Coordinates of C-alpha atoms in Angstrom, one line a residue:
M1 CA 27.0 1.2 14.4
N2 CA 24.8 0.3 17.4
P3 CA 22.1 2.5 18.9
D4 CA 22.7 4.2 22.2
V5 CA 19.3 3.1 23.5
R6 CA 17.2 0.3 21.9
N7 CA 13.8 -1.1 22.1
I8 CA 12.0 1.8 23.8
P9 CA 8.3 1.2 23.7
Y10 CA 6.2 4.0 22.0
G11 CA 3.0 1.9 22.3
S12 CA 1.6 -1.3 23.9
H13 CA 2.3 -3.7 21.0
E14 CA 5.6 -5.6 20.8
R15 CA 6.3 -4.1 17.5
Q16 CA 5.9 -0.6 18.7
V17 CA 9.4 0.0 19.8
L18 CA 12.3 2.3 18.6
D19 CA 16.1 2.7 18.8
I20 CA 17.8 6.0 19.5
Y21 CA 21.2 6.9 17.9
S22 CA 22.1 10.0 19.7
A23 CA 24.0 12.9 18.2
S24 CA 26.2 15.1 20.4
A25 CA 24.8 18.5 20.9
N26 CA 25.1 21.5 23.3
E27 CA 21.6 22.7 22.6
P28 CA 18.3 21.1 21.5
G29 CA 19.0 19.4 18.2
P30 CA 17.0 18.1 15.3
V31 CA 15.8 14.5 14.9
L32 CA 15.4 12.2 11.9
I33 CA 12.9 9.3 12.2
F34 CA 13.6 6.3 10.0
L35 CA 10.9 3.6 9.1
H36 CA 12.2 0.4 7.5
G37 CA 10.9 -1.4 4.4
G38 CA 9.8 -5.0 4.0
G39 CA 6.4 -4.9 2.2
Y40 CA 4.6 -4.2 5.5
I41 CA 5.2 -7.8 6.5
G42 CA 9.0 -7.9 7.4
G43 CA 12.0 -5.8 7.9
D44 CA 13.4 -4.3 11.2
K45 CA 14.5 -1.0 12.7
S46 CA 18.1 -2.1 12.5
D47 CA 18.0 -1.7 8.7
I48 CA 18.9 1.9 9.1
Q49 CA 22.5 0.8 9.8
S50 CA 22.8 0.0 6.0
F51 CA 22.0 3.6 5.0
P52 CA 24.7 6.3 4.8
L53 CA 22.1 8.7 6.1
L54 CA 22.7 7.4 9.6
S55 CA 26.3 8.5 9.8
I56 CA 25.6 11.7 7.8
C57 CA 23.0 12.8 10.4
L58 CA 25.0 11.8 13.4
D59 CA 28.1 13.7 12.2
A60 CA 26.0 16.8 11.6
G61 CA 24.3 16.7 15.1
I62 CA 21.1 15.1 14.0
T63 CA 19.8 12.4 16.2
V64 CA 18.4 9.4 14.4
I65 CA 15.4 7.4 15.7
S66 CA 14.6 4.1 13.9
A67 CA 11.3 2.5 14.7
N68 CA 9.4 -0.8 14.1
Y69 CA 5.7 -0.8 13.3
R70 CA 2.9 -3.4 13.3
F71 CA 2.8 -5.7 10.3
I72 CA -0.3 -6.1 8.2
T73 CA -0.3 -9.8 8.7
S74 CA -2.2 -9.1 11.9
H75 CA -2.8 -5.3 11.8
P76 CA -3.9 -4.1 8.3
F77 CA -4.3 -0.5 7.2
P78 CA -4.4 2.0 8.8
A79 CA -2.2 0.4 11.7
P80 CA 1.3 0.9 10.1
M81 CA 0.4 4.5 9.2
E82 CA -0.9 5.2 12.7
D83 CA 2.2 3.8 14.2
G84 CA 4.3 6.3 12.1
T85 CA 2.1 9.0 13.4
R86 CA 2.7 7.9 17.0
V87 CA 6.4 7.8 16.6
I88 CA 6.4 11.4 15.6
Q89 CA 4.2 12.4 18.5
W90 CA 6.3 10.3 20.9
V91 CA 9.4 12.1 19.8
R92 CA 7.8 15.5 20.1
H93 CA 6.3 14.6 23.6
H94 CA 9.7 13.4 24.9
A95 CA 11.9 16.1 23.2
G96 CA 12.5 18.0 26.5
D97 CA 13.6 14.7 28.2
Y98 CA 16.3 13.9 25.5
G99 CA 17.4 17.4 24.4
W100 CA 15.7 17.4 21.1
D101 CA 14.1 20.3 19.2
P102 CA 10.4 19.5 19.0
A103 CA 10.1 21.9 16.0
K104 CA 12.8 20.1 13.9
I105 CA 11.7 16.6 13.1
A106 CA 12.2 15.0 9.7
L107 CA 11.0 11.6 8.4
S108 CA 12.8 9.0 6.3
G109 CA 12.0 5.5 5.2
S110 CA 12.5 2.8 2.6
S111 CA 9.8 1.2 0.5
A112 CA 6.9 0.5 2.8
G113 CA 8.5 2.8 5.4
A114 CA 8.9 5.5 2.8
H115 CA 5.2 5.3 2.1
I116 CA 4.3 5.5 5.8
S117 CA 6.6 8.6 5.9
L118 CA 5.1 10.2 2.9
W119 CA 1.6 9.5 4.0
N120 CA 2.1 11.1 7.4
A121 CA 3.9 14.1 6.0
M122 CA 1.1 14.7 3.4
K123 CA -1.7 14.1 6.0
G124 CA -0.3 16.9 8.2
D125 CA -1.3 17.1 11.8
L126 CA -3.2 14.2 13.1
S127 CA -3.1 15.0 16.7
K128 CA -6.2 14.5 19.0
P129 CA -6.4 17.5 21.3
D130 CA -9.1 16.0 23.4
S131 CA -7.3 12.7 24.0
E132 CA -6.5 11.5 27.4
D133 CA -3.2 10.3 26.1
P134 CA -0.7 13.1 26.2
V135 CA 1.3 11.6 23.3
E136 CA -1.8 11.8 21.0
R137 CA -2.3 15.4 21.9
C138 CA 1.0 16.2 20.4
P139 CA 1.2 17.5 16.7
S140 CA 2.5 15.1 14.1
T141 CA 3.7 17.5 11.5
V142 CA 7.2 17.2 10.2
S143 CA 9.9 19.5 8.6
A144 CA 10.9 17.2 5.7
V145 CA 10.9 13.7 4.2
I146 CA 13.7 11.8 2.6
S147 CA 12.1 8.8 0.8
Y148 CA 13.9 5.7 -0.6
D149 CA 12.1 3.7 -3.2
G150 CA 8.7 5.0 -2.0
Q151 CA 5.3 4.2 -3.5
V152 CA 2.9 7.1 -3.5
T153 CA -0.3 5.1 -3.8
K154 CA -2.0 1.9 -2.6
D155 CA -4.7 2.2 -5.1
Q156 CA -4.7 -0.4 -7.9
H157 CA -6.8 1.8 -10.1
F158 CA -3.9 4.3 -10.0
Y159 CA -1.6 1.7 -11.3
K160 CA -3.9 1.0 -14.3
K161 CA -4.5 4.5 -15.1
Y162 CA -0.8 5.7 -15.1
D163 CA 0.8 2.8 -17.1
L164 CA 2.0 1.0 -13.8
G165 CA 0.6 -2.3 -15.1
N166 CA -2.3 -4.6 -14.0
R167 CA -0.5 -6.9 -11.7
L168 CA -1.3 -6.5 -8.0
Q169 CA 1.0 -4.8 -5.7
P170 CA 2.7 -7.3 -3.4
N171 CA 0.6 -7.9 -0.1
L172 CA -2.1 -5.6 -1.3
L173 CA -4.9 -7.9 0.0
L174 CA -3.2 -8.2 3.3
F175 CA -2.7 -4.5 3.4
Y176 CA -6.5 -4.0 3.4
G177 CA -7.3 -7.1 5.5
I178 CA -9.2 -8.9 2.6
V179 CA -8.8 -12.3 0.9
S180 CA -9.8 -11.9 -2.7
E181 CA -9.0 -9.5 -5.6
E182 CA -12.7 -8.9 -6.2
E183 CA -13.0 -7.3 -2.8
L184 CA -10.7 -4.5 -3.9
E185 CA -13.8 -3.1 -5.9
H186 CA -16.0 -3.0 -2.8
P187 CA -17.0 0.6 -2.0
D188 CA -15.5 0.3 1.5
I189 CA -12.2 -0.8 0.1
R190 CA -12.2 1.7 -2.6
K191 CA -12.5 4.4 0.1
L192 CA -9.6 2.9 2.0
S193 CA -7.6 2.8 -1.3
Y194 CA -8.0 6.6 -1.5
E195 CA -7.4 7.1 2.2
A196 CA -4.2 5.0 2.0
S197 CA -2.5 6.8 -0.9
A198 CA -0.1 9.6 0.2
I199 CA -0.4 11.4 -3.2
N200 CA -4.1 12.1 -2.6
F201 CA -3.2 14.4 0.4
V202 CA -0.6 16.8 -1.1
S203 CA -1.4 20.3 -0.1
A204 CA 0.0 23.8 0.2
E205 CA 1.3 22.8 3.7
A206 CA 3.2 19.7 2.5
P207 CA 6.9 19.7 3.7
P208 CA 9.7 19.4 1.2
V209 CA 10.5 16.0 0.0
L210 CA 13.7 14.3 -1.4
T211 CA 12.6 11.1 -3.0
I212 CA 15.4 8.7 -4.1
Y213 CA 15.2 5.5 -6.3
G214 CA 17.7 2.9 -7.0
L215 CA 16.4 2.4 -10.6
D216 CA 16.7 4.5 -13.7
F217 CA 13.6 5.4 -15.6
G218 CA 13.8 2.9 -18.5
P219 CA 10.8 2.2 -20.8
V220 CA 7.4 3.5 -19.7
P221 CA 4.8 1.9 -20.1
F222 CA 6.6 -1.1 -18.6
L223 CA 7.5 -4.1 -20.5
E224 CA 5.3 -7.1 -19.8
D225 CA 8.1 -9.1 -18.2
T226 CA 9.1 -6.2 -15.9
P227 CA 9.3 -7.5 -12.3
V228 CA 6.6 -6.2 -10.1
S229 CA 9.4 -5.4 -7.4
E230 CA 10.7 -2.9 -9.9
I231 CA 7.4 -1.4 -10.7
I232 CA 6.6 -0.6 -7.1
H233 CA 10.0 0.9 -6.6
H234 CA 10.2 2.8 -9.9
P235 CA 11.1 6.5 -10.1
L236 CA 7.8 7.1 -11.9
H237 CA 6.3 7.2 -8.4
G238 CA 8.5 10.1 -7.5
S239 CA 7.7 11.8 -10.8
F240 CA 4.0 11.7 -10.0
L241 CA 4.6 13.1 -6.5
K242 CA 6.8 15.9 -7.9
E243 CA 4.2 16.9 -10.4
E244 CA 1.5 16.9 -7.7
M245 CA 3.6 19.0 -5.3
A246 CA 4.4 21.5 -8.0
K247 CA 0.8 22.4 -8.3
Y248 CA 1.0 23.8 -4.7
G249 CA 4.5 25.3 -5.1
R250 CA 6.0 22.7 -2.8
T251 CA 9.6 21.3 -3.1
C252 CA 10.0 17.7 -4.3
L253 CA 13.5 16.7 -5.4
L254 CA 13.7 13.5 -7.5
R255 CA 16.8 11.4 -7.7
H256 CA 17.3 8.0 -9.4
A257 CA 20.1 5.9 -10.9
G258 CA 20.3 8.2 -14.0
D259 CA 20.4 11.4 -11.8
P260 CA 21.8 10.2 -8.4
V261 CA 22.1 12.2 -5.1
C262 CA 25.1 14.5 -5.1
E263 CA 27.7 14.5 -2.4
G264 CA 26.4 16.6 0.5
E265 CA 22.9 16.9 -0.9
L266 CA 21.2 14.9 1.9
L267 CA 22.5 17.0 4.6
Q268 CA 22.0 20.3 2.7
F269 CA 18.4 19.3 2.1
L270 CA 17.7 18.6 5.8
R271 CA 19.6 21.7 7.0
E272 CA 17.6 23.9 4.7
A273 CA 14.4 22.3 5.9
F274 CA 15.2 22.8 9.5
Q275 CA 16.2 26.4 8.9
R276 CA 12.8 27.2 7.6
V277 CA 11.2 26.3 11.0

């Protein structure tokens, strides 16, 4: 399925472009924004085409927007997160132009894109009311998040504390723009580690989350030979998020290989979230 409009700039960088898959609607309709995976160093907005979520949304009258973002090879944290923020604001700013409902915007993403989505959702409104840029003045809040294989932290200390192992997350040094593992303990990087971790910003205003993992739980703590690719995409991340959101009475549905998404559940989750607006 090809987008109706492709490569629309939402910023000045060549990676700051998005595709629009339009849903037919007689009135302003909801939008789902998708951010691809790829370890913050690869991937493309066309990845949405491999997710059933695309057709599910379009058939239900929900427009899908899939966006690229800057890679950490040249733009480390917080650049990818800021790009996620700007996509939300761009969609809200142009809602009237395209016939979208600015109050009904959901986020989704896979792996790195899932963390960008969760981070923005938990941070809440990051608008800049005094900015000369009208896009930056728009709120960046969202109605819901559907996360695929999402991490909830970029803090290596969190991994050690909660039985996620001692091996570094892939591309972690690039993520912070540093060159050595020792630098992870520098006070400035420790502050960034906190700021970069979505789970640290869960609050009573957090939108509902449906977090989905392709793996089953399996043994925890992990076996020594467990691939790091499985550790960073393990449903334990979703379990931590669900536990934290429960402290604030917020909804977090966790699905994995042992308890997969039911037929119709994705659409029901989105519809219920949009109805709360």
